[in-house]
Short mmCIF file of N, CA, C and O in Angstrom, two decimals:
data_model
loop_
_atom_site.label_atom_id
_atom_site.label_comp_id
_atom_site.label_asym_id
_atom_site.label_seq_id
_atom_site.Cartn_x
_atom_site.Cartn_y
_atom_site.Cartn_z
N UNK A 1 -20.80 13.01 -1.28
CA UNK A 1 -19.61 11.58 -1.36
C UNK A 1 -19.92 10.42 -0.82
O UNK A 1 -19.83 10.48 0.74
N UNK A 2 -19.61 9.26 -1.22
CA UNK A 2 -19.21 8.02 -0.44
C UNK A 2 -18.07 8.26 0.52
O UNK A 2 -16.81 8.66 -0.05
N UNK A 3 -18.12 7.73 1.36
CA UNK A 3 -17.44 8.30 2.25
C UNK A 3 -16.02 7.22 2.24
O UNK A 3 -15.00 8.24 2.32
N UNK A 4 -15.94 6.27 1.57
CA UNK A 4 -14.76 5.78 1.19
C UNK A 4 -13.71 6.40 -0.10
O UNK A 4 -12.66 6.28 -0.30
N UNK A 5 -14.57 7.21 -0.78
CA UNK A 5 -14.03 8.06 -1.79
C UNK A 5 -12.85 8.83 -1.41
O UNK A 5 -11.76 9.22 -1.37
N UNK A 6 -13.67 9.59 0.00
CA UNK A 6 -12.60 10.57 0.35
C UNK A 6 -11.57 10.03 1.18
O UNK A 6 -10.58 10.79 1.18
N UNK A 7 -11.69 8.74 1.66
CA UNK A 7 -10.67 8.18 2.11
C UNK A 7 -9.47 8.03 1.42
O UNK A 7 -8.09 7.79 1.35
N UNK A 8 -10.04 7.23 0.28
CA UNK A 8 -9.43 6.95 -0.30
C UNK A 8 -8.51 8.06 -1.02
O UNK A 8 -7.10 7.92 -1.66
N UNK A 9 -8.98 9.20 -1.57
CA UNK A 9 -8.52 10.32 -2.21
C UNK A 9 -7.20 10.79 -1.52
O UNK A 9 -6.08 11.37 -1.46
N UNK A 10 -7.43 10.99 0.18
CA UNK A 10 -6.84 11.14 1.04
C UNK A 10 -5.33 10.33 1.27
O UNK A 10 -4.19 10.90 1.46
N UNK A 11 -5.45 8.90 1.44
CA UNK A 11 -4.77 8.24 0.76
C UNK A 11 -3.94 8.58 -0.10
O UNK A 11 -2.56 8.32 -0.09
N UNK A 12 -4.55 8.52 -1.34
CA UNK A 12 -3.36 9.15 -2.46
C UNK A 12 -2.79 10.44 -2.49
O UNK A 12 -1.81 10.04 -2.78
N UNK A 13 -3.35 11.21 -1.76
CA UNK A 13 -2.82 12.33 -1.51
C UNK A 13 -1.57 12.10 -0.53
O UNK A 13 -0.42 12.53 -1.12
N UNK A 14 -1.65 11.74 0.51
CA UNK A 14 -0.76 11.42 1.23
C UNK A 14 0.61 10.46 1.14
O UNK A 14 1.78 10.50 1.12
N UNK A 15 0.21 9.50 0.13
CA UNK A 15 1.10 8.21 -0.27
C UNK A 15 1.68 8.96 -1.46
O UNK A 15 3.06 8.39 -1.54
N UNK A 16 1.92 10.12 -2.21
CA UNK A 16 2.19 10.32 -3.33
C UNK A 16 3.73 10.79 -2.97
O UNK A 16 4.18 11.15 -3.49
N UNK A 17 3.46 11.27 -1.43
CA UNK A 17 4.76 11.99 -1.02
C UNK A 17 5.61 11.27 -0.39
O UNK A 17 6.77 11.69 0.06
N UNK A 18 5.20 10.00 -0.31
CA UNK A 18 6.16 8.89 0.38
C UNK A 18 7.32 8.66 -0.23
O UNK A 18 8.42 8.65 0.06
N UNK A 19 7.45 8.22 -1.80
CA UNK A 19 8.73 7.72 -2.33
C UNK A 19 9.42 9.08 -2.45
O UNK A 19 10.46 8.92 -2.12
N UNK A 20 9.20 10.49 -2.63
CA UNK A 20 10.26 11.23 -2.86
C UNK A 20 10.80 11.96 -1.56
O UNK A 20 12.12 12.09 -1.83
N UNK A 21 9.65 11.53 -0.40
CA UNK A 21 10.52 11.70 0.69
C UNK A 21 11.60 10.93 1.23
O UNK A 21 12.76 11.14 1.67
N UNK A 22 11.41 9.31 0.98
CA UNK A 22 12.19 8.22 1.16
C UNK A 22 13.14 8.46 0.18
O UNK A 22 14.43 8.21 0.77
N UNK A 23 13.33 8.70 -1.26
CA UNK A 23 14.03 8.88 -1.74
C UNK A 23 15.11 10.07 -1.13
O UNK A 23 16.53 10.02 -1.10
N UNK A 24 14.87 11.34 -0.68
CA UNK A 24 15.63 12.29 -0.16
C UNK A 24 16.20 11.51 1.11
O UNK A 24 17.59 11.89 1.35
N UNK A 25 15.39 11.26 2.45
CA UNK A 25 15.83 10.71 3.40
C UNK A 25 16.96 9.45 2.77
O UNK A 25 18.06 9.90 3.73
N UNK A 26 16.89 8.28 2.09
CA UNK A 26 17.66 7.42 2.02
C UNK A 26 19.09 7.70 0.65
O UNK A 26 19.91 6.84 0.85
N UNK A 27 19.43 9.12 0.53
CA UNK A 27 20.81 9.66 0.11
C UNK A 27 21.50 9.13 1.49
O UNK A 27 22.72 9.13 1.17
N UNK A 28 21.41 9.43 2.71
CA UNK A 28 22.02 8.84 3.93
C UNK A 28 21.67 8.07 4.77
O UNK A 28 22.20 7.74 5.45
N UNK A 29 20.39 7.63 4.73
CA UNK A 29 20.04 6.68 5.91
C UNK A 29 19.66 5.42 5.08
O UNK A 29 18.86 5.47 3.82
N UNK A 30 20.29 4.50 5.02
CA UNK A 30 20.25 2.89 4.61
C UNK A 30 18.49 2.71 4.48
O UNK A 30 17.91 3.02 5.43
N UNK A 31 18.14 2.01 3.50
CA UNK A 31 16.97 1.69 3.71
C UNK A 31 15.88 0.56 4.58
O UNK A 31 14.71 1.06 5.07
N UNK A 32 17.04 -0.49 5.47
CA UNK A 32 16.00 -0.86 6.42
C UNK A 32 15.91 -0.14 7.60
O UNK A 32 14.80 -0.39 8.24
N UNK A 33 16.94 0.78 8.02
CA UNK A 33 16.49 1.56 8.89
C UNK A 33 15.30 2.66 8.84
O UNK A 33 14.72 3.02 9.60
N UNK A 34 15.30 3.26 7.28
CA UNK A 34 14.30 3.65 7.03
C UNK A 34 13.11 3.51 7.33
O UNK A 34 11.75 3.91 7.57
N UNK A 35 13.02 1.49 6.94
CA UNK A 35 11.71 1.12 7.02
C UNK A 35 11.44 1.24 8.46
O UNK A 35 10.09 1.20 9.31
N UNK A 36 12.48 1.10 9.48
CA UNK A 36 11.92 0.73 10.93
C UNK A 36 11.67 2.25 11.17
O UNK A 36 10.64 1.93 12.25
N UNK A 37 12.06 3.03 11.07
CA UNK A 37 11.79 4.38 11.63
C UNK A 37 10.43 4.62 10.91
O UNK A 37 9.83 5.08 11.96
N UNK A 38 10.08 4.56 10.11
CA UNK A 38 8.69 4.97 9.60
C UNK A 38 7.61 4.11 9.74
O UNK A 38 6.80 4.99 10.39
N UNK A 39 8.12 2.43 10.27
CA UNK A 39 6.77 2.25 10.15
C UNK A 39 6.94 2.09 12.38
O UNK A 39 5.70 1.75 12.51
N UNK A 40 8.08 2.38 12.81
CA UNK A 40 7.59 2.96 14.30
C UNK A 40 6.58 3.59 14.74
O UNK A 40 6.31 3.97 15.49
N UNK A 41 7.02 5.06 13.60
CA UNK A 41 5.98 6.06 13.40
C UNK A 41 4.31 5.57 13.27
O UNK A 41 3.67 5.77 14.15
N UNK A 42 4.29 4.90 12.19
CA UNK A 42 2.86 4.02 12.14
C UNK A 42 2.63 3.65 13.45
O UNK A 42 1.45 3.65 13.62
N UNK A 43 3.17 2.61 14.03
CA UNK A 43 3.05 2.12 15.15
C UNK A 43 2.59 2.88 16.34
O UNK A 43 1.30 2.71 16.59
N UNK A 44 3.37 4.29 16.54
CA UNK A 44 2.95 4.98 17.33
C UNK A 44 1.16 5.57 17.32
O UNK A 44 0.82 5.57 18.08
N UNK A 45 1.57 6.28 15.88
CA UNK A 45 0.58 6.95 15.75
C UNK A 45 -1.09 6.03 15.67
O UNK A 45 -2.01 6.43 16.26
N UNK A 46 -0.90 4.60 14.87
CA UNK A 46 -2.10 4.07 15.00
C UNK A 46 -2.55 3.61 16.80
O UNK A 46 -3.86 3.14 17.14
N UNK A 47 -1.35 3.07 17.18
CA UNK A 47 -1.59 3.24 18.96
C UNK A 47 -2.34 4.36 19.49
O UNK A 47 -3.07 4.03 20.32
N UNK A 48 -1.90 5.63 18.98
CA UNK A 48 -2.69 6.80 19.48
C UNK A 48 -4.31 6.41 19.20
O UNK A 48 -5.26 6.86 19.69
N UNK A 49 -4.44 6.55 17.81
CA UNK A 49 -5.83 6.24 17.16
C UNK A 49 -6.68 5.03 18.16
O UNK A 49 -7.73 5.28 18.60
N UNK A 50 -5.95 4.16 18.28
CA UNK A 50 -6.87 3.03 18.70
C UNK A 50 -7.06 3.76 20.37
O UNK A 50 -8.11 3.47 20.91
N UNK A 51 -6.11 4.14 21.22
CA UNK A 51 -6.15 5.23 22.38
C UNK A 51 -7.76 5.90 22.29
O UNK A 51 -8.60 5.83 23.12
N UNK A 52 -7.58 6.85 21.40
CA UNK A 52 -8.88 7.99 21.34
C UNK A 52 -9.65 7.08 20.95
O UNK A 52 -10.93 7.73 21.66
N UNK A 53 -9.59 6.14 20.54
CA UNK A 53 -11.26 5.50 20.01
C UNK A 53 -11.71 4.37 21.24
O UNK A 53 -12.66 3.72 20.83
N UNK A 54 -11.16 4.46 21.87
CA UNK A 54 -11.00 3.45 22.83
C UNK A 54 -11.66 1.95 22.36
O UNK A 54 -11.96 1.11 22.82
N UNK A 55 -10.38 1.45 21.36
CA UNK A 55 -10.40 0.20 20.96
C UNK A 55 -9.10 -0.24 21.32
O UNK A 55 -8.02 0.28 21.90
N UNK A 56 -8.97 -1.77 21.10
CA UNK A 56 -7.63 -2.59 21.48
C UNK A 56 -7.87 -3.60 20.55
O UNK A 56 -8.98 -4.27 20.29
N UNK A 57 -6.38 -4.07 19.97
CA UNK A 57 -6.41 -5.01 19.23
C UNK A 57 -6.44 -6.67 19.97
O UNK A 57 -6.78 -7.59 19.62
N UNK A 58 -6.26 -6.14 21.25
CA UNK A 58 -6.45 -7.76 22.28
C UNK A 58 -7.49 -8.65 21.77
O UNK A 58 -7.52 -9.66 21.60
N UNK A 59 -8.79 -8.46 22.00
CA UNK A 59 -9.93 -9.20 21.35
C UNK A 59 -10.00 -9.97 19.94
O UNK A 59 -10.52 -11.17 20.13
N UNK A 60 -8.89 -9.59 19.10
CA UNK A 60 -8.91 -10.45 17.84
C UNK A 60 -7.46 -10.88 17.84
O UNK A 60 -7.68 -11.36 16.68
N UNK A 61 -6.90 -10.73 19.07
CA UNK A 61 -5.95 -12.20 18.33
C UNK A 61 -5.79 -13.16 18.51
O UNK A 61 -5.14 -14.02 17.50
N UNK A 62 -7.24 -14.01 19.03
CA UNK A 62 -7.97 -15.26 18.43
C UNK A 62 -8.86 -15.20 17.69
O UNK A 62 -9.84 -16.07 17.18
N UNK A 63 -8.85 -13.99 16.92
CA UNK A 63 -10.13 -14.30 15.55
C UNK A 63 -10.12 -14.96 14.72
O UNK A 63 -8.92 -15.49 14.40
N UNK A 64 -11.05 -15.65 13.95
CA UNK A 64 -10.80 -16.63 13.18
C UNK A 64 -9.65 -16.05 11.66
O UNK A 64 -9.13 -16.82 11.25
N UNK A 65 -9.88 -14.77 11.73
CA UNK A 65 -9.09 -14.23 10.35
C UNK A 65 -7.73 -13.44 11.00
O UNK A 65 -7.25 -12.62 9.96
N UNK A 66 -7.30 -13.52 12.09
CA UNK A 66 -6.09 -13.26 12.84
C UNK A 66 -5.01 -13.60 11.75
O UNK A 66 -4.36 -13.22 11.55
N UNK A 67 -5.11 -15.17 11.79
CA UNK A 67 -4.11 -15.57 10.81
C UNK A 67 -3.71 -14.48 9.31
O UNK A 67 -2.64 -14.56 8.71
N UNK A 68 -5.12 -14.63 8.66
CA UNK A 68 -5.08 -13.75 7.38
C UNK A 68 -4.28 -12.18 7.68
O UNK A 68 -3.46 -11.83 7.01
N UNK A 69 -4.63 -11.76 9.06
CA UNK A 69 -3.95 -10.42 9.31
C UNK A 69 -2.19 -10.77 9.40
O UNK A 69 -1.67 -9.63 9.24
N UNK A 70 -2.11 -11.64 10.05
CA UNK A 70 -0.61 -12.08 10.14
C UNK A 70 0.17 -12.39 8.92
O UNK A 70 1.26 -11.66 8.71
N UNK A 71 -0.29 -12.95 7.88
CA UNK A 71 -0.22 -13.29 6.71
C UNK A 71 0.19 -11.76 5.98
O UNK A 71 1.14 -12.01 5.18
N UNK A 72 -0.57 -10.90 5.97
CA UNK A 72 -0.72 -9.96 5.31
C UNK A 72 0.29 -9.21 5.86
O UNK A 72 1.02 -7.96 5.32
N UNK A 73 0.50 -8.88 7.03
CA UNK A 73 1.48 -8.41 8.03
C UNK A 73 3.28 -8.59 7.71
O UNK A 73 4.10 -7.74 6.91
N UNK A 74 3.32 -9.93 7.28
CA UNK A 74 4.34 -10.72 6.75
C UNK A 74 4.40 -10.02 5.00
O UNK A 74 5.67 -9.72 4.97
N UNK A 75 3.80 -10.36 4.30
CA UNK A 75 3.59 -9.42 3.07
C UNK A 75 3.98 -8.27 2.89
O UNK A 75 4.73 -7.78 2.08
N UNK A 76 3.20 -7.27 3.74
CA UNK A 76 3.72 -5.97 4.00
C UNK A 76 4.72 -5.79 4.34
O UNK A 76 5.65 -4.99 3.59
N UNK A 77 5.40 -6.39 4.98
CA UNK A 77 6.85 -6.36 5.40
C UNK A 77 8.38 -6.35 4.20
O UNK A 77 8.66 -5.72 3.96
N UNK A 78 7.72 -8.09 3.68
CA UNK A 78 8.52 -7.66 2.42
C UNK A 78 8.22 -6.92 1.20
O UNK A 78 9.43 -6.16 0.94
N UNK A 79 7.18 -6.19 1.41
CA UNK A 79 6.67 -5.63 0.24
C UNK A 79 7.85 -4.07 0.42
O UNK A 79 7.91 -3.28 -0.05
N UNK A 80 7.49 -3.86 1.76
CA UNK A 80 7.82 -2.45 2.10
C UNK A 80 9.40 -2.49 2.17
O UNK A 80 10.10 -1.69 2.02
N UNK A 81 10.09 -3.28 2.72
CA UNK A 81 11.51 -3.81 2.85
C UNK A 81 12.14 -3.77 1.57
O UNK A 81 13.38 -2.97 1.08
N UNK A 82 11.49 -4.09 0.59
CA UNK A 82 11.52 -4.33 -0.94
C UNK A 82 11.76 -3.25 -1.59
O UNK A 82 12.27 -2.83 -2.50
N UNK A 83 10.51 -2.52 -1.35
CA UNK A 83 10.11 -1.37 -2.32
C UNK A 83 10.93 -0.04 -1.61
O UNK A 83 11.82 1.09 -2.42
N UNK A 84 11.42 -0.09 -0.32
CA UNK A 84 12.19 0.96 0.23
C UNK A 84 13.80 0.72 -0.55
O UNK A 84 14.46 1.52 -0.63
N UNK A 85 14.25 -0.28 -0.87
CA UNK A 85 15.50 -0.68 -1.05
C UNK A 85 15.44 -0.19 -2.42
O UNK A 85 16.60 -0.01 -3.07
N UNK A 86 14.93 -0.65 -2.86
CA UNK A 86 14.55 -0.42 -4.60
C UNK A 86 14.16 1.05 -4.95
O UNK A 86 15.23 1.70 -5.77
N UNK A 87 13.71 1.72 -3.77
CA UNK A 87 13.83 3.24 -4.14
C UNK A 87 15.68 3.70 -3.72
O UNK A 87 15.47 5.08 -4.13
N UNK A 88 15.83 3.25 -3.20
CA UNK A 88 17.26 3.45 -2.45
C UNK A 88 18.56 3.39 -3.61
O UNK A 88 19.21 4.31 -4.21
N UNK A 89 17.84 2.26 -4.40
CA UNK A 89 19.10 1.88 -5.58
C UNK A 89 18.63 2.43 -7.18
O UNK A 89 19.45 2.61 -7.92
N UNK A 90 17.08 2.80 -7.18
CA UNK A 90 16.82 3.33 -8.11
C UNK A 90 16.09 4.59 -8.46
O UNK A 90 15.59 4.75 -7.23
N UNK A 91 15.87 5.23 -9.55
CA UNK A 91 14.91 6.34 -9.61
C UNK A 91 13.50 6.14 -9.34
O UNK A 91 12.84 5.02 -9.40
N UNK A 92 12.55 6.96 -8.53
CA UNK A 92 11.39 7.15 -8.41
C UNK A 92 10.55 6.75 -9.50
O UNK A 92 9.62 6.33 -9.23
N UNK A 93 11.13 7.51 -10.41
CA UNK A 93 10.04 7.71 -11.92
C UNK A 93 9.98 6.18 -12.56
O UNK A 93 9.24 5.80 -13.22
N UNK A 94 10.96 5.02 -11.85
CA UNK A 94 10.88 3.53 -12.43
C UNK A 94 10.14 3.19 -11.84
O UNK A 94 9.21 1.95 -11.72
N UNK A 95 10.80 3.09 -10.01
CA UNK A 95 10.54 2.19 -8.97
C UNK A 95 9.07 2.39 -8.58
O UNK A 95 8.45 1.06 -8.62
N UNK A 96 8.43 3.89 -8.54
CA UNK A 96 7.38 3.69 -7.87
C UNK A 96 6.10 3.26 -9.14
O UNK A 96 5.02 2.19 -8.79
N UNK A 97 5.75 3.47 -10.26
CA UNK A 97 5.08 2.74 -11.37
C UNK A 97 5.23 1.08 -11.43
O UNK A 97 4.04 0.64 -11.12
N UNK A 98 6.47 0.66 -11.30
CA UNK A 98 6.46 -0.74 -11.10
C UNK A 98 5.52 -1.41 -10.13
O UNK A 98 4.97 -2.55 -10.13
N UNK A 99 6.25 -0.43 -8.68
CA UNK A 99 5.41 -1.22 -7.20
C UNK A 99 4.30 -0.99 -7.77
O UNK A 99 3.27 -1.43 -7.30
N UNK A 100 3.33 0.36 -8.06
CA UNK A 100 2.13 0.35 -9.01
C UNK A 100 1.28 -0.75 -9.43
O UNK A 100 0.19 -0.48 -9.34
N UNK A 101 2.08 -1.71 -9.95
CA UNK A 101 1.26 -2.70 -10.53
C UNK A 101 0.57 -3.11 -9.36
O UNK A 101 -0.44 -4.16 -10.10
N UNK A 102 0.88 -2.78 -8.34
CA UNK A 102 0.01 -3.93 -6.82
C UNK A 102 -1.35 -3.46 -7.48
O UNK A 102 -2.58 -4.17 -7.13
N UNK A 103 -1.57 -2.19 -8.05
CA UNK A 103 -3.17 -1.75 -8.16
C UNK A 103 -3.68 -2.69 -9.11
O UNK A 103 -4.91 -3.01 -9.08
N UNK A 104 -3.09 -2.81 -10.44
CA UNK A 104 -3.83 -3.57 -11.59
C UNK A 104 -3.80 -5.09 -10.72
O UNK A 104 -4.65 -5.54 -10.76
N UNK A 105 -2.65 -6.24 -10.18
CA UNK A 105 -2.79 -7.09 -9.72
C UNK A 105 -4.23 -7.22 -8.71
O UNK A 105 -4.89 -8.26 -8.84
N UNK A 106 -4.19 -6.31 -7.62
CA UNK A 106 -5.20 -6.35 -6.47
C UNK A 106 -6.30 -5.95 -7.04
O UNK A 106 -7.70 -6.83 -6.44
N UNK A 107 -6.62 -5.40 -8.38
CA UNK A 107 -8.12 -5.00 -8.82
C UNK A 107 -8.27 -6.60 -9.65
O UNK A 107 -9.91 -6.85 -9.52
N UNK A 108 -7.24 -6.96 -10.38
CA UNK A 108 -7.64 -8.38 -10.94
C UNK A 108 -8.10 -9.34 -9.60
O UNK A 108 -9.20 -10.02 -9.73
N UNK A 109 -7.54 -9.35 -8.77
CA UNK A 109 -7.98 -10.49 -7.98
C UNK A 109 -9.37 -10.26 -6.78
O UNK A 109 -10.18 -10.92 -6.83
N UNK A 110 -10.04 -8.67 -7.22
CA UNK A 110 -10.84 -8.84 -6.55
C UNK A 110 -12.05 -8.79 -7.58
O UNK A 110 -13.23 -9.64 -7.07
N UNK A 111 -11.47 -8.85 -8.78
CA UNK A 111 -12.71 -9.27 -9.73
C UNK A 111 -12.80 -10.77 -9.51
O UNK A 111 -13.64 -11.64 -9.87
N UNK A 112 -11.97 -11.66 -9.48
CA UNK A 112 -11.89 -13.29 -10.06
C UNK A 112 -11.86 -13.85 -8.27
O UNK A 112 -13.15 -14.45 -8.38
N UNK A 113 -11.50 -13.36 -7.58
CA UNK A 113 -11.77 -13.79 -6.48
C UNK A 113 -13.15 -13.27 -5.43
O UNK A 113 -13.57 -14.26 -4.61
N UNK A 114 -13.67 -12.31 -5.53
CA UNK A 114 -14.64 -11.82 -4.71
C UNK A 114 -15.36 -11.45 -5.58
O UNK A 114 -16.84 -10.68 -5.23
N UNK A 115 -15.87 -12.03 -6.74
CA UNK A 115 -16.84 -11.66 -7.66
C UNK A 115 -17.59 -10.44 -7.99
O UNK A 115 -18.24 -10.07 -7.93
N UNK A 116 -16.34 -9.41 -8.43
CA UNK A 116 -16.28 -7.87 -8.51
C UNK A 116 -16.91 -8.03 -9.89
O UNK A 116 -16.18 -8.58 -10.60
N UNK A 117 -17.57 -7.29 -10.14
CA UNK A 117 -18.25 -6.30 -11.28
C UNK A 117 -16.66 -6.61 -12.48
O UNK A 117 -16.24 -5.56 -11.85
N UNK A 118 -16.93 -6.62 -13.56
CA UNK A 118 -16.30 -6.73 -14.81
C UNK A 118 -16.67 -6.01 -15.68
O UNK A 118 -18.02 -6.75 -16.40
N UNK A 119 -16.43 -4.91 -16.06
CA UNK A 119 -17.10 -4.20 -17.22
C UNK A 119 -16.18 -3.77 -18.26
O UNK A 119 -14.92 -3.61 -18.15
N UNK A 120 -16.22 -3.30 -19.44
CA UNK A 120 -15.55 -2.96 -20.63
C UNK A 120 -14.45 -2.23 -19.90
O UNK A 120 -13.66 -1.80 -20.41
N UNK A 121 -15.15 -1.26 -19.48
CA UNK A 121 -14.45 -0.03 -18.81
C UNK A 121 -13.43 -0.19 -17.59
O UNK A 121 -12.30 0.03 -17.76
N UNK A 122 -13.77 -1.03 -17.15
CA UNK A 122 -12.68 -1.73 -16.11
C UNK A 122 -11.50 -2.58 -16.87
O UNK A 122 -10.07 -2.12 -16.19
N UNK A 123 -12.00 -3.56 -17.97
CA UNK A 123 -10.95 -4.01 -18.69
C UNK A 123 -10.11 -3.20 -19.30
O UNK A 123 -8.68 -3.14 -18.97
N UNK A 124 -10.49 -1.87 -19.93
CA UNK A 124 -9.50 -0.80 -20.44
C UNK A 124 -8.78 -0.17 -19.46
O UNK A 124 -7.60 0.37 -19.91
N UNK A 125 -9.24 0.06 -18.07
CA UNK A 125 -8.56 0.79 -17.33
C UNK A 125 -7.23 -0.28 -16.89
O UNK A 125 -6.24 0.44 -16.74
N UNK A 126 -7.51 -1.15 -16.82
CA UNK A 126 -6.37 -2.23 -16.19
C UNK A 126 -5.69 -2.30 -17.34
O UNK A 126 -4.23 -2.17 -17.01
N UNK A 127 -5.98 -2.44 -18.79
CA UNK A 127 -4.94 -2.51 -19.94
C UNK A 127 -4.14 -0.78 -20.23
O UNK A 127 -3.20 -1.19 -19.80
N UNK A 128 -4.97 0.23 -19.94
CA UNK A 128 -4.14 1.14 -19.58
C UNK A 128 -3.52 1.62 -18.63
O UNK A 128 -2.06 2.02 -18.95
N UNK A 129 -3.58 0.82 -17.24
CA UNK A 129 -2.68 1.06 -16.36
C UNK A 129 -1.52 0.60 -16.62
O UNK A 129 -0.49 1.08 -16.57
N UNK A 130 -1.79 -0.82 -17.19
CA UNK A 130 -0.35 -1.75 -17.43
C UNK A 130 0.40 -1.06 -18.52
O UNK A 130 1.72 -0.68 -18.52
N UNK A 131 -0.19 -0.40 -19.52
CA UNK A 131 0.48 0.29 -20.68
C UNK A 131 1.14 1.67 -19.90
O UNK A 131 2.56 1.71 -20.26
N UNK A 132 0.56 2.14 -18.83
CA UNK A 132 1.27 3.51 -18.57
C UNK A 132 2.45 3.31 -17.77
O UNK A 132 3.40 3.67 -17.78
N UNK A 133 2.19 1.97 -17.01
CA UNK A 133 3.52 1.76 -16.14
C UNK A 133 4.49 1.59 -17.10
O UNK A 133 5.61 1.51 -17.10
N UNK A 134 4.16 0.51 -18.06
CA UNK A 134 5.41 0.08 -18.80
C UNK A 134 6.11 1.11 -19.42
O UNK A 134 7.26 1.40 -20.01
N UNK A 135 5.43 2.56 -19.90
CA UNK A 135 5.67 3.54 -20.97
C UNK A 135 6.38 4.31 -19.71
O UNK A 135 7.38 4.88 -20.42
N UNK A 136 5.62 4.45 -18.49
CA UNK A 136 6.66 5.45 -17.82
C UNK A 136 8.22 4.46 -17.00
O UNK A 136 9.17 5.33 -17.15
N UNK A 137 8.11 3.14 -17.46
CA UNK A 137 9.18 2.65 -16.70
C UNK A 137 10.15 2.29 -17.87
O UNK A 137 11.52 1.79 -17.01
N UNK A 138 10.15 2.59 -19.15
CA UNK A 138 11.04 2.24 -20.05
C UNK A 138 11.76 3.21 -20.16
O UNK A 138 11.43 4.44 -19.83
#
C-alpha cells in the first residue's frame, strides 16, 4: 500500500472521533477554551515528535514559504474556532457534513490550481459528495 494511504486512513479514523468527543465536552466547556485545551495538547505532542525526530522549526522561520504556513495557521484558527462553536450550538449530524465540504472545495482547488487529473469518476465523486452532504444536513 502507498504510505500516504495508511496515513490518510489513520487520520480519517482518529478525526472521526473528534466531533463526538467535542460535543460531549462542550456540554460544560465553552468552545473557545475547548479549542485552547485541545490545541495545547496538539502543540505539546508535535513538540515531542519534533524532539524525537531531532527536528526544529527554527530553520524554517525565514523560509520563503513560511508566510504560506502562517496564513494557513490563521485559516486553521478561524476554521477551528468556528467549527467548535458550530458543534457547541448545533447537532453533530448537521455541523460535521457541512464542515466536511472542505474536502470537496480542497479537491476542486487541487484540480484547478495544481493541475491534478480530472476524470469522470472524480467529477461524479465530487457531485455525489455534495449531494450526500446536502441530504445529510437537511
